Amino acid sequence: MMNAMTTQGLRNQTDLTEFILLGISDVPELQIVFFLVFLLIYTMTISGNLLIVVLIACDQHLHTPMYFFLGNLSSLETFYSTTILPRMITAFLTGDRNIPVWGCFLQYYFFGSLVGSECYMLAAMSYDRFLAICKPLHYSVLMNNTLCVQLIMTSCISCFLLNSVTTYLMSQLSFCGPYILDHFFCDFTPVIMLACEDTHRMELMAFILSSLIALVPFLLTLISYSCIISTILRIPSTTGRQKAFSTCSSHLTVVTVFYGTLVIVYMIPKNDTLKDLNKVFSVFYTVLTPIVNPIVYCLRNREVKEALNKLTNQLCNFFREAWILS
């Protein structure tokens, strides 16, 4: 019996060239609606995050470690939205839900690596706020340009290396048909559910690597904010507490939304009853979270709003002068 299963698995693996992504919904009448909605979301995500990068690059007042990290966070969210949304939007428009096997593994690799890099980026930003609030006299010395670059490079390189191990292990599995992934992108759980062989060891290895990618930076972020809150509560004046909290409130909002949806997606039991709910929260953490960053920082951060107003005035003056000269 085992030999027969192995032979069947090998034959299936040989025949396997594409997976089929079921997507969010298979109702034909909703496809054009989903196409328009997700196209709008993707456009807003790219525009909003690129706007933040441009503002930080153009305004000298934003050339600080906090905004350096914010600019890199916006770049990461632009990239990891691009690993999923264009494929989704195309599927809604054309109805083609097939994805090549190599494309599936490549999507998982880049998405997982970029999300892991964002976890460490958020941890670095929380450490920056920790130094600014808890050690203000030493901030400029400790949080220098060299450390900022080292934190970003280390987080990205380590996450891309760690996730390459998981991706390689996935690519070595034998899969049994039908090759249908009940998801809208190539995530770890839907892919290994198609495996013909026992995956317990691989799942254990993936859990360990995922803990290094996501759990470690989450704990570092938690420790930083525990110290920050403790320090803020010891400030005697109400005005002082409000001013200190305002410097990290935007980042805390982004962290809460990101980790909140991430935990819900991967902690919900993977059964038939909750699989649709799992998809909904997956949309939140993969699609909607990247758009939260520019909205939160543009609406709640005074310096970013001032930089946006300044850039808007400069563009208006430029176009006005160009109109007059023409």
Short mmCIF file of C-alpha atoms in Angstrom, two decimals:
data_model
loop_
_atom_site.label_atom_id
_atom_site.label_comp_id
_atom_site.label_asym_id
_atom_site.label_seq_id
_atom_site.Cartn_x
_atom_site.Cartn_y
_atom_site.Cartn_z
CA MET A 1 0.00 0.00 0.00
CA MET A 2 2.83 2.40 0.94
CA ASN A 3 4.66 1.64 -2.32
CA ALA A 4 1.47 2.33 -4.28
CA MET A 5 1.00 5.68 -2.52
CA THR A 6 4.64 6.58 -3.16
CA THR A 7 4.36 5.66 -6.83
CA GLN A 8 1.14 7.68 -7.14
CA GLY A 9 2.80 10.63 -5.40
CA LEU A 10 5.82 10.50 -7.71
CA ARG A 11 3.60 10.33 -10.77
CA ASN A 12 1.55 13.28 -9.52
CA GLN A 13 4.74 15.22 -8.74
CA THR A 14 5.97 14.58 -12.29
CA ASP A 15 2.67 15.80 -13.76
CA LEU A 16 2.51 18.86 -11.51
CA THR A 17 3.19 22.12 -13.33
CA GLU A 18 0.51 24.43 -11.88
CA PHE A 19 -1.58 25.01 -8.79
CA ILE A 20 -5.11 26.42 -8.88
CA LEU A 21 -5.90 29.23 -6.46
CA LEU A 22 -9.59 29.22 -5.54
CA GLY A 23 -9.37 32.85 -4.47
CA ILE A 24 -11.79 34.75 -2.24
CA SER A 25 -15.02 33.90 -4.07
CA ASP A 26 -16.07 31.93 -7.14
CA VAL A 27 -19.35 33.83 -7.66
CA PRO A 28 -19.13 35.15 -11.26
CA GLU A 29 -21.22 38.26 -10.56
CA LEU A 30 -18.78 39.42 -7.87
CA GLN A 31 -15.58 39.13 -9.89
CA ILE A 32 -15.78 42.57 -11.52
CA VAL A 33 -16.68 44.11 -8.15
CA PHE A 34 -13.68 42.48 -6.49
CA PHE A 35 -11.51 43.57 -9.42
CA LEU A 36 -12.46 47.22 -8.96
CA VAL A 37 -12.21 47.13 -5.15
CA PHE A 38 -8.79 45.49 -5.03
CA LEU A 39 -7.48 47.60 -7.90
CA LEU A 40 -8.46 50.69 -5.89
CA ILE A 41 -6.85 49.28 -2.74
CA TYR A 42 -3.62 48.45 -4.59
CA THR A 43 -3.48 51.88 -6.21
CA MET A 44 -4.02 53.59 -2.86
CA THR A 45 -1.44 51.35 -1.16
CA ILE A 46 1.27 52.06 -3.72
CA SER A 47 0.45 55.78 -3.93
CA GLY A 48 0.26 56.26 -0.16
CA ASN A 49 3.47 54.42 0.67
CA LEU A 50 5.41 56.01 -2.18
CA LEU A 51 4.13 59.41 -1.02
CA ILE A 52 5.61 58.80 2.42
CA VAL A 53 8.96 57.78 0.87
CA VAL A 54 8.98 60.95 -1.27
CA LEU A 55 8.06 63.18 1.68
CA ILE A 56 10.83 61.73 3.83
CA ALA A 57 13.37 62.03 1.01
CA CYS A 58 12.45 65.64 0.16
CA ASP A 59 11.96 67.19 3.60
CA GLN A 60 15.10 67.80 5.66
CA HIS A 61 13.08 67.88 8.88
CA LEU A 62 12.19 64.21 8.35
CA HIS A 63 15.80 63.06 8.02
CA THR A 64 15.77 61.38 11.44
CA PRO A 65 16.06 57.71 12.48
CA MET A 66 12.31 57.40 13.12
CA TYR A 67 11.41 58.57 9.61
CA PHE A 68 14.30 56.63 8.08
CA PHE A 69 12.68 53.47 9.46
CA LEU A 70 9.24 54.67 8.35
CA GLY A 71 10.48 55.17 4.79
CA ASN A 72 11.88 51.64 4.72
CA LEU A 73 8.65 50.28 6.24
CA SER A 74 6.66 51.95 3.44
CA SER A 75 9.02 50.44 0.85
CA LEU A 76 8.56 46.96 2.35
CA GLU A 77 4.78 47.28 2.31
CA THR A 78 4.89 48.42 -1.31
CA PHE A 79 6.92 45.36 -2.25
CA TYR A 80 4.93 42.78 -0.31
CA SER A 81 1.60 44.12 -1.59
CA THR A 82 3.01 43.68 -5.08
CA THR A 83 3.76 40.00 -4.44
CA ILE A 84 0.03 39.27 -4.01
CA LEU A 85 -2.33 41.95 -5.33
CA PRO A 86 -1.41 42.09 -9.06
CA ARG A 87 -1.95 38.32 -9.34
CA MET A 88 -5.30 38.60 -7.52
CA ILE A 89 -6.47 41.52 -9.65
CA THR A 90 -5.56 39.69 -12.86
CA ALA A 91 -7.46 36.58 -11.72
CA PHE A 92 -10.60 38.64 -11.00
CA LEU A 93 -10.44 40.19 -14.47
CA THR A 94 -9.48 37.19 -16.62
CA GLY A 95 -10.76 34.27 -14.52
CA ASP A 96 -7.34 32.57 -14.83
CA ARG A 97 -6.62 31.11 -11.39
CA ASN A 98 -3.67 28.93 -12.37
CA ILE A 99 -0.25 29.73 -10.99
CA PRO A 100 2.95 27.88 -11.99
CA VAL A 101 4.53 25.79 -9.26
CA TRP A 102 7.72 27.85 -9.41
CA GLY A 103 5.64 31.01 -9.29
CA CYS A 104 3.80 29.74 -6.21
CA PHE A 105 7.01 29.00 -4.33
CA LEU A 106 8.51 32.31 -5.46
CA GLN A 107 5.43 34.19 -4.23
CA TYR A 108 5.61 32.44 -0.85
CA TYR A 109 9.35 33.11 -0.55
CA PHE A 110 9.18 36.85 -1.23
CA PHE A 111 5.97 37.42 0.70
CA GLY A 112 7.18 35.52 3.78
CA SER A 113 10.60 37.19 3.68
CA LEU A 114 9.14 40.69 3.30
CA VAL A 115 6.57 40.17 6.08
CA GLY A 116 9.34 38.87 8.34
CA SER A 117 11.45 41.92 7.48
CA GLU A 118 8.51 44.11 8.44
CA CYS A 119 8.29 42.38 11.82
CA TYR A 120 11.91 43.28 12.51
CA MET A 121 11.40 46.77 11.08
CA LEU A 122 8.57 47.38 13.54
CA ALA A 123 10.83 46.08 16.33
CA ALA A 124 13.59 48.48 15.25
CA MET A 125 11.10 51.37 15.24
CA SER A 126 9.92 50.43 18.74
CA TYR A 127 13.55 50.35 19.90
CA ASP A 128 14.02 53.81 18.38
CA ARG A 129 11.00 55.09 20.37
CA PHE A 130 12.35 53.34 23.49
CA LEU A 131 15.65 55.22 23.24
CA ALA A 132 13.91 58.53 22.46
CA ILE A 133 11.57 58.31 25.46
CA CYS A 134 13.50 56.27 28.02
CA LYS A 135 17.05 57.46 27.24
CA PRO A 136 16.62 60.89 25.63
CA LEU A 137 20.06 62.21 26.65
CA HIS A 138 21.83 59.31 24.93
CA TYR A 139 19.47 59.04 21.94
CA SER A 140 21.57 60.88 19.35
CA VAL A 141 24.66 58.89 20.30
CA LEU A 142 23.04 55.45 20.44
CA MET A 143 20.67 55.75 17.47
CA ASN A 144 23.13 56.89 14.81
CA ASN A 145 23.08 56.40 11.03
CA THR A 146 25.36 53.36 11.19
CA LEU A 147 23.09 51.54 13.64
CA CYS A 148 20.00 52.37 11.57
CA VAL A 149 21.52 50.86 8.43
CA GLN A 150 22.80 47.83 10.35
CA LEU A 151 19.36 47.13 11.85
CA ILE A 152 17.67 47.28 8.45
CA MET A 153 20.27 45.21 6.61
CA THR A 154 20.42 42.56 9.36
CA SER A 155 16.63 42.20 9.54
CA CYS A 156 16.18 41.85 5.76
CA ILE A 157 19.11 39.49 5.16
CA SER A 158 18.25 37.22 8.11
CA CYS A 159 14.56 36.93 7.10
CA PHE A 160 15.37 36.18 3.46
CA LEU A 161 17.87 33.52 4.53
CA LEU A 162 15.55 31.89 7.10
CA ASN A 163 12.57 31.81 4.75
CA SER A 164 14.70 30.28 1.98
CA VAL A 165 15.00 27.16 4.15
CA THR A 166 11.22 26.81 4.49
CA THR A 167 10.69 27.46 0.79
CA TYR A 168 13.30 24.86 -0.16
CA LEU A 169 11.68 22.23 2.10
CA MET A 170 8.28 22.98 0.54
CA SER A 171 9.68 22.60 -2.97
CA GLN A 172 10.97 19.10 -2.11
CA LEU A 173 7.50 17.77 -1.20
CA SER A 174 5.52 15.39 -3.40
CA PHE A 175 2.01 16.67 -4.09
CA CYS A 176 -1.18 14.74 -4.80
CA GLY A 177 -3.92 16.04 -7.08
CA PRO A 178 -6.19 17.82 -7.46
CA TYR A 179 -3.73 20.67 -7.10
CA ILE A 180 -6.23 23.16 -5.71
CA LEU A 181 -5.19 25.71 -3.05
CA ASP A 182 -8.17 26.97 -1.07
CA HIS A 183 -6.67 30.43 -0.70
CA PHE A 184 -5.98 33.59 -2.71
CA PHE A 185 -2.20 33.31 -2.51
CA CYS A 186 0.43 30.63 -1.91
CA ASP A 187 0.66 30.44 1.87
CA PHE A 188 2.40 27.69 3.83
CA THR A 189 -0.62 25.77 5.20
CA PRO A 190 -2.68 25.50 1.97
CA VAL A 191 0.39 24.25 0.07
CA ILE A 192 1.48 21.53 2.49
CA MET A 193 -2.11 20.29 2.78
CA LEU A 194 -1.66 18.94 -0.77
CA ALA A 195 1.45 16.94 0.16
CA CYS A 196 1.30 13.15 -0.28
CA GLU A 197 3.86 12.49 2.45
CA ASP A 198 4.07 13.08 6.18
CA THR A 199 4.86 16.76 6.88
CA HIS A 200 5.12 16.80 10.69
CA ARG A 201 8.89 17.27 10.74
CA MET A 202 8.70 19.97 8.14
CA GLU A 203 5.92 21.74 10.04
CA LEU A 204 8.06 21.64 13.19
CA MET A 205 11.01 23.12 11.32
CA ALA A 206 8.76 25.77 9.77
CA PHE A 207 7.38 26.62 13.23
CA ILE A 208 10.89 27.12 14.60
CA LEU A 209 11.92 29.31 11.67
CA SER A 210 8.65 31.26 11.80
CA SER A 211 9.24 31.90 15.50
CA LEU A 212 12.63 33.39 14.68
CA ILE A 213 11.07 35.51 11.93
CA ALA A 214 7.91 36.71 13.71
CA LEU A 215 7.89 35.79 17.42
CA VAL A 216 11.33 37.18 18.32
CA PRO A 217 10.68 40.68 16.91
CA PHE A 218 7.19 40.64 18.47
CA LEU A 219 8.70 39.97 21.91
CA LEU A 220 11.31 42.70 21.34
CA THR A 221 8.53 45.12 20.40
CA LEU A 222 6.54 44.10 23.47
CA ILE A 223 9.54 44.66 25.76
CA SER A 224 10.25 48.07 24.22
CA TYR A 225 6.66 49.25 24.69
CA SER A 226 6.50 47.88 28.22
CA CYS A 227 9.48 50.08 29.09
CA ILE A 228 8.00 53.03 27.16
CA ILE A 229 4.63 52.82 28.94
CA SER A 230 6.33 52.44 32.30
CA THR A 231 8.44 55.55 31.64
CA ILE A 232 5.48 57.60 30.39
CA LEU A 233 3.41 56.74 33.48
CA ARG A 234 6.21 58.08 35.68
CA ILE A 235 6.12 61.52 34.01
CA PRO A 236 4.50 63.84 36.59
CA SER A 237 2.64 66.27 34.28
CA THR A 238 -0.32 65.33 32.08
CA THR A 239 1.05 67.48 29.26
CA GLY A 240 4.39 65.68 29.42
CA ARG A 241 2.71 62.27 29.29
CA GLN A 242 0.57 63.29 26.32
CA LYS A 243 3.59 64.69 24.45
CA ALA A 244 5.65 61.55 25.08
CA PHE A 245 2.83 59.23 24.04
CA SER A 246 2.12 61.26 20.87
CA THR A 247 5.63 60.46 19.57
CA CYS A 248 4.85 56.72 19.46
CA SER A 249 1.05 56.56 19.09
CA SER A 250 1.15 56.23 15.28
CA HIS A 251 3.69 53.41 15.43
CA LEU A 252 1.75 51.67 18.20
CA THR A 253 -1.40 51.78 16.04
CA VAL A 254 0.44 50.20 13.08
CA VAL A 255 1.96 47.51 15.35
CA THR A 256 -1.44 46.67 16.87
CA VAL A 257 -3.16 46.33 13.49
CA PHE A 258 -0.31 44.31 11.96
CA TYR A 259 0.23 41.81 14.79
CA GLY A 260 -3.46 41.66 15.67
CA THR A 261 -4.46 40.39 12.23
CA LEU A 262 -1.32 38.23 11.94
CA VAL A 263 -2.09 36.41 15.20
CA ILE A 264 -5.76 35.89 14.27
CA VAL A 265 -4.87 34.43 10.86
CA TYR A 266 -2.39 31.89 12.18
CA MET A 267 -4.13 31.08 15.49
CA ILE A 268 -7.60 30.36 14.08
CA PRO A 269 -8.10 26.55 13.80
CA LYS A 270 -7.79 25.35 10.22
CA ASN A 271 -11.17 23.64 9.80
CA ASP A 272 -13.95 23.86 7.22
CA THR A 273 -16.17 25.99 9.46
CA LEU A 274 -13.62 28.76 9.94
CA LYS A 275 -11.76 28.63 6.63
CA ASP A 276 -13.78 31.49 5.11
CA LEU A 277 -13.20 33.60 8.25
CA ASN A 278 -9.51 32.80 7.93
CA LYS A 279 -9.55 34.14 4.37
CA VAL A 280 -11.22 37.35 5.52
CA PHE A 281 -8.55 38.03 8.15
CA SER A 282 -5.86 37.04 5.64
CA VAL A 283 -7.16 39.85 3.42
CA PHE A 284 -6.81 42.24 6.37
CA TYR A 285 -3.21 41.32 7.10
CA THR A 286 -1.98 40.93 3.52
CA VAL A 287 -4.00 43.57 1.67
CA LEU A 288 -5.42 46.15 4.08
CA THR A 289 -2.56 46.43 6.59
CA PRO A 290 -0.17 48.02 4.03
CA ILE A 291 -2.68 50.81 3.43
CA VAL A 292 -3.00 51.54 7.17
CA ASN A 293 0.58 52.78 7.42
CA PRO A 294 0.25 55.87 5.16
CA ILE A 295 -3.24 56.66 6.47
CA VAL A 296 -2.16 56.54 10.13
CA TYR A 297 1.05 58.50 9.65
CA CYS A 298 -0.51 61.12 7.38
CA LEU A 299 -3.53 61.71 9.62
CA ARG A 300 -1.96 61.43 13.09
CA ASN A 301 1.60 62.70 12.64
CA ARG A 302 2.05 66.47 12.71
CA GLU A 303 5.47 66.50 11.03
CA VAL A 304 4.30 64.33 8.13
CA LYS A 305 1.22 66.53 7.66
CA GLU A 306 3.40 69.62 7.62
CA ALA A 307 5.74 68.03 5.07
CA LEU A 308 2.72 67.05 2.93
CA ASN A 309 1.33 70.61 3.05
CA LYS A 310 4.75 72.01 2.16
CA LEU A 311 5.15 69.65 -0.82
CA THR A 312 1.59 70.42 -1.98
CA ASN A 313 2.28 74.17 -1.89
CA GLN A 314 5.54 73.73 -3.79
CA LEU A 315 3.80 71.70 -6.49
CA CYS A 316 0.97 74.26 -6.75
CA ASN A 317 3.48 77.10 -7.12
CA PHE A 318 5.43 75.14 -9.72
CA PHE A 319 2.36 74.44 -11.85
CA ARG A 320 1.14 78.02 -11.43
CA GLU A 321 4.46 79.40 -12.66
CA ALA A 322 4.54 76.91 -15.52
CA TRP A 323 1.01 77.97 -16.50
CA ILE A 324 1.97 81.67 -16.42
CA LEU A 325 5.12 81.10 -18.50
CA SER A 326 3.20 79.08 -21.09
#
